[in-house]
Amino acid sequence: TAARRPQAKLVPHEVEFRARQLAWWRVDPTRSSLTLQIAYEVQYGQLFQLTERLPSGWEVQSVNVAPERLLRNWRIRTDKDGPVLLVDLQRPLTTTDKPTPHSPTLTVKLKPAQAGILGKELPFPDAFPIGAQFREGALAIAFDDKTDQLAVKTTAVDAPPQDDGPWEKDLPAYYYPYRGLQADSSSSVAGVLTLRPRPPRVRAQCTSDVILSTGRATVDTRLILEAEQGSPDSVDLYVSAPCILAVSG
């Protein structure tokens, strides 16, 4: 019998990539938002699709990929673990896309599915790029400390922001970095927070002009109010003697 020719089967190598994610959570009674900014670095192979595990209870508002014209389309798929964002690219990412200020970056903006967060204990939103070798990045939290107060419960260590992120010049109140976590880790940063309104406090400046005439006196009072904290929607004004009020302003 004739000798069989040697045979070989070519198996493509799975893509290997790193993805650093910066999550910016703006906590607000009426306008909360979550922005995810993920920078990709391919170390081996080609990355044709970006997949991001999204946190439950959030809805996608917009999806962008930099550089421009790299995004083809995107869609949401739901599995047993929750929603997943699938982003198709015009061309695959490769090892030639080296980390630079213009590295391939996915930006996802989300809003809460339900309103009314005051006084409720809210879990940290957990989102991560599926398929990355490690989970690395940071969770940044911001709120308006003039009108609200925030109670945070977490074992994560707060640190000064080390990266230029989606917050730009609006520096976060809390910044929790993480690095080198296994890709299948249950959570990047675990914790809960509660937002409550600050008790209203008002600064008042009062000036008065008194005009005396025969049988009567007229007092012209100017009252300037400035909210120092909270969101006061009314004030009580007391006068020391019976009078007829004429209010303007």
Coordinates of N, CA and C in Angstrom, one line a residue:
T1 N 0.8 -1.2 0.0 CA 0.0 0.0 0.0 C 0.9 1.2 0.0
A2 N 0.3 2.3 -0.6 CA 1.1 3.6 -0.7 C 1.1 4.2 0.7
A3 N 2.2 4.8 1.0 CA 2.3 5.5 2.3 C 1.4 6.7 2.3
R4 N 0.7 6.9 3.4 CA -0.1 8.1 3.6 C 0.7 9.4 3.7
R5 N 0.2 10.4 3.0 CA 0.9 11.7 3.1 C 0.7 12.3 4.5
P6 N 1.7 13.0 5.0 CA 1.5 13.7 6.2 C 0.4 14.8 6.1
Q7 N -0.3 15.0 7.1 CA -1.4 16.0 7.1 C -1.3 16.9 8.3
A8 N -1.7 18.1 8.1 CA -1.7 19.1 9.2 C -3.0 19.9 9.2
K9 N -3.5 20.2 10.3 CA -4.7 21.0 10.5 C -4.4 22.4 11.1
L10 N -4.7 23.4 10.4 CA -4.4 24.8 10.9 C -5.5 25.3 11.8
V11 N -5.2 25.5 13.0 CA -6.2 26.0 14.0 C -5.9 27.5 14.3
P12 N -6.8 28.4 14.1 CA -6.5 29.8 14.4 C -6.3 30.1 15.9
H13 N -5.3 30.9 16.2 CA -5.1 31.2 17.6 C -6.1 32.2 18.1
E14 N -6.7 32.0 19.3 CA -7.7 32.9 19.8 C -7.0 34.3 20.1
V15 N -7.8 35.3 19.9 CA -7.3 36.7 20.1 C -7.0 36.9 21.6
E16 N -5.9 37.6 21.9 CA -5.6 38.0 23.2 C -5.5 39.5 23.3
F17 N -6.1 40.1 24.3 CA -6.2 41.6 24.3 C -6.3 42.0 25.8
R18 N -5.9 43.2 26.0 CA -6.1 43.9 27.3 C -7.1 45.0 27.1
A19 N -7.9 45.3 28.1 CA -8.9 46.3 28.0 C -8.9 47.1 29.4
R20 N -8.6 48.3 29.4 CA -8.7 49.1 30.6 C -9.9 50.0 30.6
Q21 N -10.8 49.8 31.6 CA -12.1 50.5 31.7 C -12.1 51.5 32.8
L22 N -12.5 52.7 32.4 CA -12.8 53.8 33.4 C -14.3 54.0 33.4
A23 N -15.0 53.8 34.6 CA -16.4 54.0 34.7 C -16.7 55.2 35.6
W24 N -17.5 56.1 35.0 CA -17.8 57.3 35.7 C -19.3 57.3 36.1
W25 N -19.6 57.3 37.4 CA -21.0 57.2 37.8 C -21.4 58.6 38.5
R26 N -22.2 59.3 37.8 CA -22.7 60.5 38.3 C -24.1 60.2 39.0
V27 N -24.1 60.4 40.4 CA -25.2 60.1 41.2 C -26.0 61.4 41.4
D28 N -27.3 61.4 40.9 CA -28.1 62.6 41.0 C -29.5 62.2 41.2
P29 N -30.3 63.0 42.0 CA -31.7 62.6 42.2 C -32.5 62.4 40.9
T30 N -32.3 63.2 39.9 CA -33.1 63.2 38.7 C -32.3 62.9 37.4
R31 N -31.0 63.0 37.4 CA -30.2 62.9 36.2 C -29.0 62.0 36.4
S32 N -29.1 60.9 37.0 CA -28.0 60.0 37.2 C -27.6 59.4 35.8
S33 N -26.3 59.1 35.7 CA -25.7 58.6 34.5 C -24.5 57.7 34.8
L34 N -24.2 56.9 33.8 CA -23.0 56.0 33.9 C -22.3 56.0 32.6
T35 N -21.0 56.4 32.6 CA -20.2 56.4 31.3 C -19.1 55.4 31.5
L36 N -19.0 54.5 30.5 CA -17.9 53.6 30.4 C -17.0 53.9 29.3
Q37 N -15.7 54.0 29.6 CA -14.7 54.3 28.6 C -13.6 53.2 28.6
I38 N -13.6 52.4 27.6 CA -12.7 51.2 27.5 C -11.7 51.3 26.4
A39 N -10.4 51.3 26.8 CA -9.3 51.4 25.8 C -8.8 50.0 25.6
Y40 N -8.6 49.6 24.3 CA -8.2 48.2 23.9 C -6.8 48.2 23.4
E41 N -6.1 47.1 23.8 CA -4.8 46.8 23.2 C -4.7 45.3 22.9
V42 N -4.6 45.0 21.6 CA -4.5 43.6 21.1 C -3.1 43.2 21.2
Q43 N -2.9 42.0 21.8 CA -1.5 41.5 22.0 C -1.3 40.3 21.0
Y44 N -2.3 39.7 20.6 CA -2.2 38.6 19.6 C -3.5 38.4 18.9
G45 N -3.4 38.2 17.6 CA -4.6 37.9 16.8 C -5.3 39.2 16.3
Q46 N -6.6 39.0 16.0 CA -7.4 40.1 15.5 C -8.7 40.1 16.3
L47 N -9.2 41.3 16.7 CA -10.4 41.5 17.5 C -11.4 42.1 16.6
F48 N -12.4 41.3 16.2 CA -13.5 41.7 15.2 C -14.7 42.4 15.9
Q49 N -14.9 42.0 17.2 CA -16.1 42.5 17.9 C -15.7 42.8 19.3
L50 N -16.3 43.9 19.8 CA -16.1 44.3 21.2 C -17.4 43.9 22.0
T51 N -17.2 43.2 23.1 CA -18.4 42.7 23.9 C -18.2 43.2 25.3
E52 N -19.2 43.9 25.8 CA -19.2 44.5 27.1 C -20.4 44.0 28.0
R53 N -20.1 43.4 29.1 CA -21.1 43.0 30.1 C -21.6 44.3 30.7
L54 N -23.0 44.5 30.6 CA -23.6 45.7 31.1 C -24.2 45.4 32.5
P55 N -24.3 46.5 33.4 CA -24.9 46.3 34.7 C -26.4 46.2 34.5
S56 N -27.0 45.4 35.4 CA -28.5 45.3 35.4 C -29.1 46.6 35.9
G57 N -30.3 47.0 35.4 CA -30.9 48.2 35.8 C -30.5 49.4 35.1
W58 N -29.7 49.3 34.0 CA -29.3 50.5 33.3 C -29.6 50.3 31.8
E59 N -29.9 51.4 31.1 CA -30.3 51.4 29.7 C -29.2 52.2 28.9
V60 N -28.8 51.6 27.7 CA -27.8 52.3 26.9 C -28.5 53.5 26.2
Q61 N -27.8 54.6 26.3 CA -28.2 55.9 25.6 C -27.4 56.1 24.3
S62 N -26.1 55.8 24.3 CA -25.3 56.0 23.1 C -24.1 55.1 23.2
V63 N -23.5 54.8 22.0 CA -22.3 54.0 21.8 C -21.4 54.6 20.8
N64 N -20.2 54.9 21.1 CA -19.2 55.5 20.2 C -17.9 54.7 20.3
V65 N -17.2 54.7 19.1 CA -15.9 54.1 19.0 C -14.9 55.1 18.4
A66 N -13.8 55.2 19.0 CA -12.7 56.1 18.4 C -11.6 55.2 18.0
P67 N -10.9 55.5 16.9 CA -11.1 56.6 16.0 C -12.5 56.5 15.3
E68 N -12.8 57.6 14.6 CA -14.1 57.7 13.9 C -14.1 56.7 12.8
R69 N -15.3 56.3 12.4 CA -15.6 55.4 11.3 C -15.1 54.0 11.5
L70 N -14.8 53.7 12.8 CA -14.4 52.3 13.2 C -15.7 51.5 13.6
L71 N -16.7 52.2 14.0 CA -18.0 51.5 14.4 C -18.8 51.2 13.2
R72 N -19.2 49.9 13.2 CA -20.2 49.5 12.1 C -21.6 49.5 12.7
N73 N -21.9 48.7 13.7 CA -23.2 48.7 14.4 C -23.0 48.1 15.8
W74 N -24.1 48.2 16.5 CA -24.1 47.7 17.9 C -25.5 47.2 18.2
R75 N -25.6 46.2 19.1 CA -26.9 45.7 19.6 C -26.8 45.1 21.0
I76 N -27.9 44.9 21.6 CA -27.9 44.4 23.0 C -28.5 42.9 22.9
R77 N -27.7 42.0 23.6 CA -28.2 40.7 23.8 C -28.3 40.4 25.3
T78 N -29.3 39.6 25.7 CA -29.5 39.3 27.1 C -29.4 37.8 27.3
D79 N -28.5 37.4 28.2 CA -28.4 36.0 28.5 C -28.7 35.8 30.0
K80 N -28.4 34.6 30.6 CA -28.8 34.3 31.9 C -28.1 35.3 32.9
D81 N -27.0 35.9 32.6 CA -26.3 36.7 33.5 C -26.6 38.2 33.3
G82 N -27.4 38.5 32.3 CA -27.8 39.9 32.1 C -27.5 40.4 30.7
P83 N -27.6 41.7 30.5 CA -27.4 42.3 29.2 C -25.9 42.3 28.8
V84 N -25.7 42.1 27.5 CA -24.4 42.2 26.9 C -24.4 43.1 25.7
L85 N -23.5 44.1 25.6 CA -23.4 44.9 24.4 C -22.5 44.3 23.4
L86 N -22.9 44.2 22.2 CA -22.1 43.6 21.1 C -21.8 44.8 20.1
V87 N -20.5 45.1 19.8 CA -20.2 46.1 19.0 C -19.4 45.6 17.8
D88 N -19.9 45.7 16.6 CA -19.2 45.2 15.4 C -18.4 46.4 14.8
L89 N -17.2 46.0 14.3 CA -16.2 47.0 13.8 C -16.1 47.0 12.3
Q90 N -15.7 48.1 11.7 CA -15.5 48.2 10.3 C -14.3 47.3 9.9
R91 N -13.3 47.3 10.8 CA -12.1 46.5 10.6 C -11.7 45.9 11.9
P92 N -11.0 44.8 11.9 CA -10.5 44.2 13.2 C -9.4 45.1 13.8
L93 N -9.3 45.0 15.2 CA -8.2 45.6 15.9 C -7.1 44.6 15.9
T94 N -5.9 45.0 15.7 CA -4.7 44.1 15.6 C -3.6 44.7 16.5
T95 N -2.5 44.0 16.5 CA -1.3 44.4 17.3 C -0.7 45.7 16.8
T96 N -1.1 46.1 15.6 CA -0.6 47.4 15.0 C -1.3 48.6 15.7
D97 N -2.4 48.4 16.3 CA -3.1 49.4 17.0 C -2.5 49.6 18.4
K98 N -1.3 50.2 18.5 CA -0.6 50.3 19.7 C -1.2 51.4 20.6
P99 N -1.0 51.3 22.0 CA -1.6 52.3 22.9 C -1.0 53.6 22.6
T100 N -1.8 54.6 22.3 CA -1.4 56.0 22.1 C -2.5 56.8 22.7
P101 N -2.4 58.2 22.7 CA -3.5 59.0 23.1 C -4.7 58.8 22.2
H102 N -4.6 58.1 21.0 CA -5.7 57.9 20.1 C -5.9 56.4 20.0
S103 N -5.7 55.6 21.1 CA -5.9 54.2 21.0 C -7.4 53.9 20.7
P104 N -7.7 52.7 20.2 CA -9.1 52.3 20.0 C -9.8 52.3 21.3
T105 N -10.9 53.1 21.4 CA -11.6 53.3 22.6 C -13.1 53.2 22.4
L106 N -13.8 52.4 23.2 CA -15.2 52.3 23.2 C -15.8 53.1 24.4
T107 N -16.8 54.0 24.1 CA -17.4 54.8 25.1 C -18.9 54.5 25.0
V108 N -19.5 54.1 26.2 CA -20.9 53.8 26.3 C -21.5 54.6 27.4
K109 N -22.6 55.3 27.1 CA -23.3 56.1 28.0 C -24.7 55.5 28.4
L110 N -24.9 55.4 29.7 CA -26.1 54.7 30.2 C -26.9 55.6 31.1
K111 N -28.2 55.2 31.3 CA -29.0 55.9 32.3 C -29.8 54.9 33.0
P112 N -30.2 55.2 34.3 CA -31.0 54.2 35.1 C -32.3 53.8 34.4
A113 N -32.7 52.6 34.5 CA -33.9 52.2 34.0 C -35.1 52.7 34.8
Q114 N -34.9 53.0 36.1 CA -35.9 53.5 36.9 C -35.4 54.8 37.6
A115 N -36.4 55.7 37.9 CA -36.0 56.9 38.6 C -36.3 56.8 40.0
G116 N -36.0 57.8 40.8 CA -36.3 57.8 42.2 C -35.2 57.1 43.0
I117 N -34.1 57.7 43.3 CA -33.0 57.0 44.0 C -32.8 57.5 45.4
L118 N -33.4 58.6 45.8 CA -33.1 59.2 47.1 C -33.5 58.2 48.2
G119 N -32.5 58.1 49.1 CA -32.8 57.2 50.3 C -32.7 55.7 50.0
K120 N -32.4 55.3 48.8 CA -32.3 53.9 48.4 C -30.8 53.5 48.4
E121 N -30.6 52.2 48.9 CA -29.3 51.7 48.8 C -29.0 51.1 47.4
L122 N -28.0 51.7 46.7 CA -27.8 51.4 45.3 C -26.4 50.6 45.2
P123 N -26.4 49.4 44.6 CA -25.2 48.7 44.4 C -24.3 49.4 43.3
F124 N -23.0 49.2 43.5 CA -22.1 49.7 42.5 C -22.4 49.0 41.1
P125 N -22.5 49.8 40.1 CA -22.7 49.1 38.7 C -21.5 48.3 38.3
D126 N -21.7 47.1 37.9 CA -20.6 46.2 37.6 C -20.7 45.9 36.1
A127 N -19.7 46.5 35.3 CA -19.6 46.3 33.9 C -18.1 45.9 33.6
F128 N -17.9 45.1 32.5 CA -16.6 44.7 32.2 C -16.5 44.2 30.8
P129 N -15.4 44.4 30.1 CA -15.2 43.8 28.7 C -15.0 42.3 28.8
I130 N -15.8 41.6 28.0 CA -15.8 40.2 28.0 C -14.6 39.7 27.1
G131 N -13.8 38.8 27.6 CA -12.8 38.2 26.8 C -11.4 38.8 27.1
A132 N -11.3 39.9 27.9 CA -10.1 40.5 28.2 C -9.3 39.6 29.2
Q133 N -8.0 39.7 29.2 CA -7.2 38.8 30.0 C -7.4 39.1 31.5
F134 N -7.5 40.4 31.8 CA -7.7 40.8 33.2 C -8.7 41.9 33.2
R135 N -9.2 42.1 34.4 CA -10.1 43.3 34.7 C -9.3 44.4 35.4
E136 N -9.1 45.5 34.7 CA -8.3 46.6 35.2 C -9.0 47.9 34.8
G137 N -8.8 48.9 35.7 CA -9.4 50.2 35.5 C -9.8 50.9 36.8
A138 N -10.9 51.5 36.8 CA -11.3 52.3 38.0 C -12.8 52.6 37.9
L139 N -13.4 52.7 39.1 CA -14.8 53.3 39.2 C -14.7 54.6 39.9
A140 N -15.2 55.7 39.2 CA -15.2 57.0 39.7 C -16.7 57.4 40.0
I141 N -16.9 58.1 41.1 CA -18.2 58.5 41.6 C -18.2 60.0 41.8
A142 N -19.3 60.6 41.3 CA -19.4 62.1 41.5 C -20.9 62.4 41.9
F143 N -21.0 63.5 42.7 CA -22.3 63.9 43.1 C -22.2 65.4 43.5
D144 N -23.4 66.1 43.6 CA -23.4 67.5 44.0 C -23.4 67.6 45.5
D145 N -22.2 67.9 46.1 CA -22.2 67.9 47.6 C -22.8 69.2 48.2
K146 N -23.3 70.1 47.3 CA -24.0 71.3 47.9 C -25.4 71.0 48.2
T147 N -26.0 70.1 47.4 CA -27.4 69.8 47.6 C -27.7 68.4 48.2
D148 N -26.7 67.5 48.1 CA -26.9 66.1 48.5 C -25.7 65.6 49.4
Q149 N -26.0 64.6 50.1 CA -24.9 63.9 50.9 C -24.9 62.4 50.5
L150 N -23.7 61.8 50.5 CA -23.6 60.5 50.0 C -22.9 59.6 51.0
A151 N -23.5 58.5 51.3 CA -23.0 57.5 52.3 C -22.5 56.3 51.4
V152 N -21.2 55.9 51.5 CA -20.7 54.8 50.7 C -20.2 53.7 51.6
K153 N -20.5 52.5 51.3 CA -20.1 51.3 52.0 C -19.3 50.4 51.0
T154 N -18.0 50.3 51.2 CA -17.2 49.4 50.3 C -15.9 49.1 51.0
T155 N -15.3 48.0 50.6 CA -13.9 47.6 51.1 C -12.9 48.1 50.2
A156 N -13.3 48.7 49.0 CA -12.3 49.3 48.1 C -11.6 50.5 48.7
V157 N -10.4 50.7 48.2 CA -9.6 51.8 48.7 C -9.7 53.0 47.8
D158 N -10.1 54.1 48.4 CA -10.3 55.4 47.6 C -8.9 56.0 47.3
A159 N -8.7 56.5 46.1 CA -7.4 57.1 45.8 C -7.6 58.3 44.9
P160 N -6.6 59.1 44.7 CA -6.7 60.3 43.8 C -6.7 59.8 42.4
P161 N -7.5 60.4 41.5 CA -7.6 60.0 40.1 C -6.2 60.0 39.5
Q162 N -5.9 58.9 38.8 CA -4.6 58.8 38.1 C -4.7 59.0 36.6
D163 N -5.9 59.0 36.1 CA -6.1 59.0 34.6 C -7.0 60.1 34.1
D164 N -6.8 60.5 32.9 CA -7.7 61.4 32.3 C -8.9 60.5 31.8
G165 N -10.1 60.8 32.4 CA -11.2 59.9 32.1 C -12.4 60.7 31.5
P166 N -13.5 60.0 31.5 CA -14.7 60.7 30.9 C -15.2 61.8 31.7
W167 N -14.7 62.0 33.0 CA -15.1 63.1 33.8 C -14.5 64.4 33.4
E168 N -13.4 64.4 32.6 CA -12.7 65.6 32.1 C -12.3 66.5 33.3
K169 N -12.8 67.7 33.4 CA -12.4 68.6 34.5 C -13.2 68.5 35.7
D170 N -14.3 67.7 35.7 CA -15.2 67.5 36.8 C -14.7 66.3 37.6
L171 N -13.7 66.6 38.5 CA -13.0 65.5 39.2 C -14.0 64.7 40.1
P172 N -13.9 63.4 40.2 CA -14.8 62.6 41.0 C -14.6 62.8 42.5
A173 N -15.6 62.5 43.3 CA -15.5 62.6 44.7 C -14.9 61.3 45.3
Y174 N -15.1 60.2 44.6 CA -14.5 58.9 45.0 C -13.9 58.3 43.7
Y175 N -12.7 57.6 43.9 CA -12.0 57.0 42.8 C -11.5 55.7 43.3
Y176 N -12.0 54.5 42.8 CA -11.6 53.2 43.2 C -10.9 52.5 42.1
P177 N -9.5 52.5 42.1 CA -8.8 51.7 41.0 C -8.8 50.2 41.3
Y178 N -8.6 49.5 40.3 CA -8.4 48.0 40.4 C -7.5 47.6 39.3
R179 N -6.7 46.5 39.5 CA -5.8 46.1 38.5 C -5.4 44.6 38.7
G180 N -5.3 43.9 37.6 CA -4.8 42.5 37.7 C -5.8 41.5 38.2
L181 N -7.1 41.9 38.2 CA -8.2 40.9 38.6 C -8.4 39.9 37.5
Q182 N -8.7 38.7 37.9 CA -9.0 37.7 36.9 C -10.2 38.0 36.1
A183 N -10.2 37.6 34.9 CA -11.3 38.0 34.0 C -12.7 37.5 34.5
D184 N -12.7 36.4 35.2 CA -13.9 35.8 35.7 C -14.2 36.3 37.1
S185 N -13.6 37.3 37.6 CA -13.9 37.8 38.9 C -15.4 38.2 39.0
S186 N -15.9 38.1 40.2 CA -17.4 38.3 40.4 C -17.7 39.8 40.2
S187 N -16.7 40.7 40.6 CA -17.0 42.1 40.6 C -15.7 42.9 40.6
S188 N -15.6 44.0 39.8 CA -14.4 44.8 39.9 C -14.2 45.5 41.2
V189 N -15.3 46.3 41.5 CA -15.3 47.0 42.8 C -16.7 46.8 43.4
A190 N -16.8 46.2 44.5 CA -18.1 45.9 45.1 C -18.4 47.0 46.2
G191 N -19.7 47.3 46.3 CA -20.1 48.3 47.4 C -21.5 48.8 47.1
V192 N -22.0 49.6 48.0 CA -23.3 50.2 47.9 C -23.2 51.7 48.3
L193 N -24.1 52.5 47.9 CA -24.2 53.9 48.3 C -25.6 54.3 48.5
T194 N -25.8 55.4 49.3 CA -27.1 55.9 49.5 C -27.0 57.4 49.4
L195 N -27.9 58.0 48.6 CA -27.9 59.5 48.4 C -29.1 60.1 49.1
R196 N -28.8 61.1 49.9 CA -29.9 61.8 50.6 C -29.7 63.3 50.4
P197 N -30.8 64.0 50.5 CA -30.7 65.5 50.3 C -30.2 66.1 51.6
R198 N -29.4 67.1 51.4 CA -28.9 67.9 52.6 C -30.0 68.7 53.2
P199 N -30.0 68.9 54.5 CA -31.0 69.8 55.1 C -30.7 71.2 54.6
P200 N -31.8 71.9 54.2 CA -31.6 73.3 53.6 C -31.0 74.2 54.6
R201 N -30.1 75.1 54.2 CA -29.6 76.2 55.0 C -29.4 77.4 54.1
V202 N -29.9 78.5 54.6 CA -30.0 79.7 53.8 C -29.3 80.9 54.5
R203 N -28.5 81.6 53.7 CA -27.9 82.8 54.1 C -28.8 84.0 53.7
A204 N -29.0 84.9 54.7 CA -29.9 86.0 54.4 C -29.2 87.4 54.7
Q205 N -29.4 88.3 53.9 CA -28.8 89.7 54.1 C -30.0 90.7 54.0
C206 N -30.2 91.4 55.0 CA -31.4 92.3 55.1 C -30.9 93.8 55.3
T207 N -31.5 94.7 54.5 CA -31.3 96.1 54.6 C -32.7 96.8 54.6
S208 N -32.8 97.8 55.4 CA -34.1 98.5 55.6 C -34.0 100.0 55.5
D209 N -34.9 100.7 54.9 CA -35.0 102.1 54.8 C -36.3 102.5 55.5
V210 N -36.2 103.4 56.5 CA -37.5 103.8 57.2 C -37.8 105.3 56.8
I211 N -39.0 105.5 56.4 CA -39.5 106.8 55.9 C -40.6 107.2 56.9
L212 N -40.4 108.3 57.6 CA -41.4 108.8 58.6 C -42.1 110.0 58.0
S213 N -43.4 110.0 58.2 CA -44.3 111.1 57.8 C -45.4 111.3 58.8
T214 N -46.2 112.3 58.7 CA -47.2 112.6 59.7 C -48.2 111.5 59.9
G215 N -48.2 110.8 61.0 CA -49.2 109.8 61.3 C -48.8 108.4 60.8
R216 N -47.7 108.3 60.1 CA -47.4 106.9 59.5 C -45.9 106.8 59.3
A217 N -45.5 105.5 59.2 CA -44.1 105.2 58.9 C -44.1 104.1 57.8
T218 N -43.2 104.2 56.9 CA -43.0 103.2 55.8 C -41.6 102.6 55.9
V219 N -41.6 101.3 55.8 CA -40.3 100.6 55.9 C -40.1 99.9 54.6
D220 N -39.0 100.2 53.9 CA -38.6 99.5 52.7 C -37.5 98.5 53.0
T221 N -37.8 97.2 52.9 CA -36.8 96.2 53.3 C -36.4 95.4 52.1
R222 N -35.1 95.2 52.0 CA -34.6 94.4 50.9 C -33.9 93.1 51.5
L223 N -34.4 92.0 51.1 CA -33.9 90.7 51.7 C -33.3 89.9 50.6
I224 N -32.0 89.6 50.7 CA -31.3 88.8 49.7 C -31.0 87.4 50.3
L225 N -31.5 86.4 49.7 CA -31.4 85.0 50.1 C -30.4 84.2 49.2
E226 N -29.6 83.4 49.9 CA -28.7 82.6 49.1 C -28.6 81.2 49.8
A227 N -28.9 80.1 49.0 CA -28.8 78.8 49.6 C -27.4 78.3 49.8
E228 N -27.0 78.0 51.0 CA -25.7 77.5 51.3 C -25.6 76.0 51.1
Q229 N -26.7 75.3 51.4 CA -26.7 73.9 51.1 C -28.2 73.4 51.0
G230 N -28.4 72.3 50.4 CA -29.7 71.8 50.1 C -30.4 72.6 49.0
S231 N -31.7 72.3 48.8 CA -32.5 73.0 47.8 C -33.8 73.5 48.4
P232 N -33.7 74.6 49.2 CA -34.9 75.2 49.8 C -35.8 75.7 48.7
D233 N -37.1 75.5 48.8 CA -38.1 76.0 47.9 C -39.0 77.0 48.5
S234 N -38.8 77.3 49.8 CA -39.6 78.4 50.4 C -38.9 78.8 51.7
V235 N -39.3 80.0 52.2 CA -38.8 80.5 53.5 C -40.0 81.1 54.2
D236 N -39.8 81.1 55.5 CA -40.8 81.8 56.4 C -40.2 83.1 56.9
L237 N -41.0 84.2 56.7 CA -40.6 85.5 57.0 C -41.5 86.0 58.2
Y238 N -40.8 86.4 59.3 CA -41.5 86.9 60.4 C -41.2 88.4 60.6
V239 N -42.3 89.2 60.9 CA -42.2 90.6 61.2 C -42.5 90.9 62.6
S240 N -41.9 91.9 63.2 CA -42.0 92.2 64.6 C -43.3 92.9 65.0
A241 N -44.0 93.5 64.1 CA -45.2 94.3 64.4 C -46.3 94.2 63.3
P242 N -47.5 94.5 63.7 CA -48.6 94.4 62.6 C -48.2 95.4 61.5
C243 N -48.5 94.9 60.3 CA -48.1 95.8 59.1 C -48.9 95.3 57.9
I244 N -48.9 96.1 56.9 CA -49.5 95.8 55.6 C -48.3 95.5 54.6
L245 N -48.2 94.3 54.1 CA -47.0 93.9 53.3 C -47.3 94.1 51.9
A246 N -46.3 94.6 51.2 CA -46.3 94.7 49.7 C -45.0 94.1 49.3
V247 N -45.1 92.9 48.6 CA -43.9 92.1 48.3 C -43.6 92.2 46.8
S248 N -42.4 92.3 46.4 CA -42.0 92.2 45.0 C -40.6 91.5 44.9
G249 N -40.3 91.1 43.7 CA -39.0 90.4 43.5 C -39.2 88.9 43.3

